[in-house]
C-alpha positions in Angstrom: -133.6 347.8 68.5 -130.3 348.1 70.3 -130.7 344.6 71.6 -131.4 343.3 68.1 -128.2 345.0 66.8 -126.2 343.5 69.6 -127.5 340.0 68.8 -126.8 340.4 65.1 -123.3 341.7 65.8 -122.6 338.8 68.2 -123.9 336.3 65.6 -121.6 337.8 62.9 -118.6 337.7 65.2 -119.3 334.0 66.0 -119.7 333.2 62.4 -116.4 334.9 61.4 -114.6 333.2 64.3 -115.9 329.8 63.0 -114.8 330.6 59.5 -111.3 331.7 60.4 -110.6 328.7 62.6 -109.2 325.6 60.8 -111.4 322.5 60.9 -110.2 319.8 63.3 -110.7 316.2 62.2 -110.0 313.5 64.8 -109.9 310.0 63.3 -110.4 307.0 65.6 -107.4 304.6 65.9 -107.4 301.0 64.8 -107.0 298.4 67.6 -106.5 294.7 67.8 -109.8 292.8 68.0 -110.4 290.4 70.8 -109.9 286.8 70.0 -112.8 284.4 70.7 -110.4 281.6 71.8 -107.0 281.0 73.4 -103.8 280.9 71.4 -103.5 277.2 71.8 -107.1 276.4 71.1 -106.6 275.6 67.4 -103.9 273.0 68.0 -102.7 270.6 66.6 -103.7 272.3 63.3 -102.3 275.7 64.1 -99.8 275.9 67.0 -100.3 278.2 70.0 -96.8 279.7 69.3 -97.8 280.6 65.7 -101.1 282.1 66.9 -99.5 284.2 69.6 -96.9 285.6 67.2 -99.3 286.0 64.4 -101.8 288.0 66.6 -99.5 289.9 69.0 -96.7 290.7 66.6 -97.8 290.6 63.0 -101.3 291.8 63.3 -100.2 294.4 65.8 -97.6 295.7 63.3 -100.4 296.3 60.8 -102.5 298.1 63.3 -99.5 300.3 64.3 -98.5 300.9 60.7 -102.0 301.9 59.7 -102.4 304.3 62.7 -99.0 305.9 61.9 -99.8 306.4 58.2 -103.2 307.8 58.9 -101.8 310.3 61.4 -99.3 311.5 58.9 -102.0 311.7 56.2 -104.2 313.8 58.4 -101.4 316.1 59.5 -100.4 317.2 56.0 -102.1 319.2 53.3 -99.4 318.4 50.8 -101.1 316.3 48.1 -97.9 314.6 47.0 -97.2 313.4 50.5 -100.8 312.1 50.9 -100.5 310.2 47.6 -97.3 308.6 48.8 -98.9 307.5 52.0 -101.8 305.7 50.2 -99.7 302.6 49.6 -98.9 302.3 53.4 -102.5 302.9 54.3 -103.6 300.2 51.9 -101.0 297.7 53.0 -101.4 298.1 56.8 -105.1 298.8 56.7 -105.6 295.8 54.5 -103.6 293.7 56.8 -105.7 294.8 59.7 -109.0 294.1 57.9 -107.8 290.7 56.6 -106.6 289.4 59.9 -109.7 290.7 61.8 -111.7 288.6 59.4 -109.3 285.7 59.6 -109.5 285.2 63.3 -113.3 285.0 63.0 -112.9 282.5 60.2 -111.4 280.1 62.7 -112.8 278.2 65.7 -111.6 275.4 67.9 -112.9 271.9 67.2 -114.8 272.2 70.5 -116.6 275.2 69.2 -117.5 273.8 65.8 -114.3 274.4 64.0 -114.2 272.3 60.8 -117.8 271.2 61.2 -119.6 271.4 57.8 -123.1 272.9 57.6 -126.1 270.7 57.0 -127.5 270.1 53.5 -130.4 272.6 54.1 -128.0 275.4 54.9 -128.1 278.2 52.3 -124.4 278.2 52.1 -124.2 274.5 51.7 -126.7 274.7 48.8 -124.6 277.4 47.2 -121.4 275.4 47.6 -122.9 272.2 46.2 -124.5 274.1 43.3 -121.3 275.8 42.3 -118.6 273.3 43.2 -120.4 270.0 43.8 -119.2 269.5 47.4 -117.3 271.0 50.3 -114.3 268.7 49.4 -114.2 270.0 45.8 -114.5 273.6 47.1 -111.6 273.1 49.5 -109.5 271.4 46.8 -110.0 274.3 44.5 -109.1 276.8 47.2 -105.9 274.8 48.0 -104.9 274.8 44.4 -105.2 278.6 44.2 -103.3 278.9 47.5 -100.5 276.8 46.1 -100.3 279.0 43.0 -99.6 282.2 45.0 -96.1 283.4 44.3 -94.7 285.3 47.3 -97.4 286.4 49.8 -101.1 286.8 49.6 -104.5 285.4 50.5 -107.1 283.2 48.9 -110.7 284.0 49.6 -114.1 282.4 49.2 -116.3 285.3 48.3 -119.9 286.1 47.4 -120.5 288.3 44.4 -123.1 290.8 45.9 -124.4 291.6 42.4 -125.2 288.0 41.3 -125.2 286.1 44.6 -122.7 283.6 43.2 -119.7 282.1 45.1 -116.3 282.7 43.7 -112.7 282.0 44.7 -110.2 284.9 44.3 -106.6 285.6 45.2 -105.4 288.9 46.6 -101.8 289.9 46.6 -99.9 290.9 49.7 -102.5 292.5 52.1 -104.9 293.8 49.5 -108.4 293.5 51.1 -111.5 292.1 49.4 -113.5 295.0 47.9 -116.9 295.4 46.2 -118.7 293.7 44.6 -117.3 290.8 46.6 -118.1 289.9 50.2 -115.4 287.9 52.0 -116.7 284.6 53.5 -113.5 282.6 54.2 -109.9 283.8 53.8 -106.8 281.7 54.1 -103.5 283.5 54.9 -100.7 282.3 52.7 -98.0 284.5 54.2 -95.1 282.5 55.7 -95.7 283.9 59.1 -99.0 282.0 59.2 -97.5 278.6 59.0 -93.6 278.4 58.8 -92.8 277.8 62.4 -94.9 274.6 62.3 -95.1 273.5 58.7 -91.7 274.8 57.5 -91.6 274.9 53.7 -94.4 272.3 53.3 -97.2 274.9 53.0 -99.5 272.5 51.3 -99.9 270.6 54.6 -100.9 273.9 56.3 -103.5 274.5 53.6 -105.0 271.0 54.2 -104.9 271.3 58.0 -106.5 274.6 58.4 -109.9 273.3 57.1 -110.2 271.4 60.4 -110.7 274.7 62.2 -112.6 276.8 59.7 -115.7 278.3 61.1 -118.4 277.6 58.5 -121.1 279.1 60.8 -119.3 282.5 60.6 -119.0 282.1 56.8 -122.7 281.5 56.5 -123.5 284.7 58.6 -121.4 286.7 56.1 -123.1 284.9 53.2 -126.6 285.8 54.5 -125.7 289.4 55.5 
């Protein structure tokens, strides 16, 4: 009996101790993903200098900004402060997501960059069914890229509800969200092209298709 009471008392003390201690939530930090190729591997279409700056400076800034905003969000219980941090989390978190997808979107010519999929490919059939050909798809994407005012992205996406392909624009660093699945994204921010193409961004839009990784796009399409 005495042993039973001791056990019950100990259990109650442990429960009270747990209830009185604040919950601790540790969120993992975002990090730069590894690149599958060297900075200069996409030349002459995207210069090694642009790739190095884009990856080590701009993408790293989004990673750092997201981690800082999340740390501040987790450290405060003030609702107003958390709401104010949401825009930073969306911007930097979106930048991290978009660029992580973007690097995988690309591949050197030696690794299949720019190589179109065969006619029996499920993605090829979807492209031809909706747009008629790869060339017409790329032309439509380039037209939407040229229409972006300021900064943003153009994405080839799959509608997960209908299975259809669509082309959508996203402002700033807003990520692609449901019901869409991102297949190929083109970065229309100046830092993605200006050192090489200056103010002639349409030449960048045309050139980048030479290193688009269509095999990666089909993986996303079939996922």
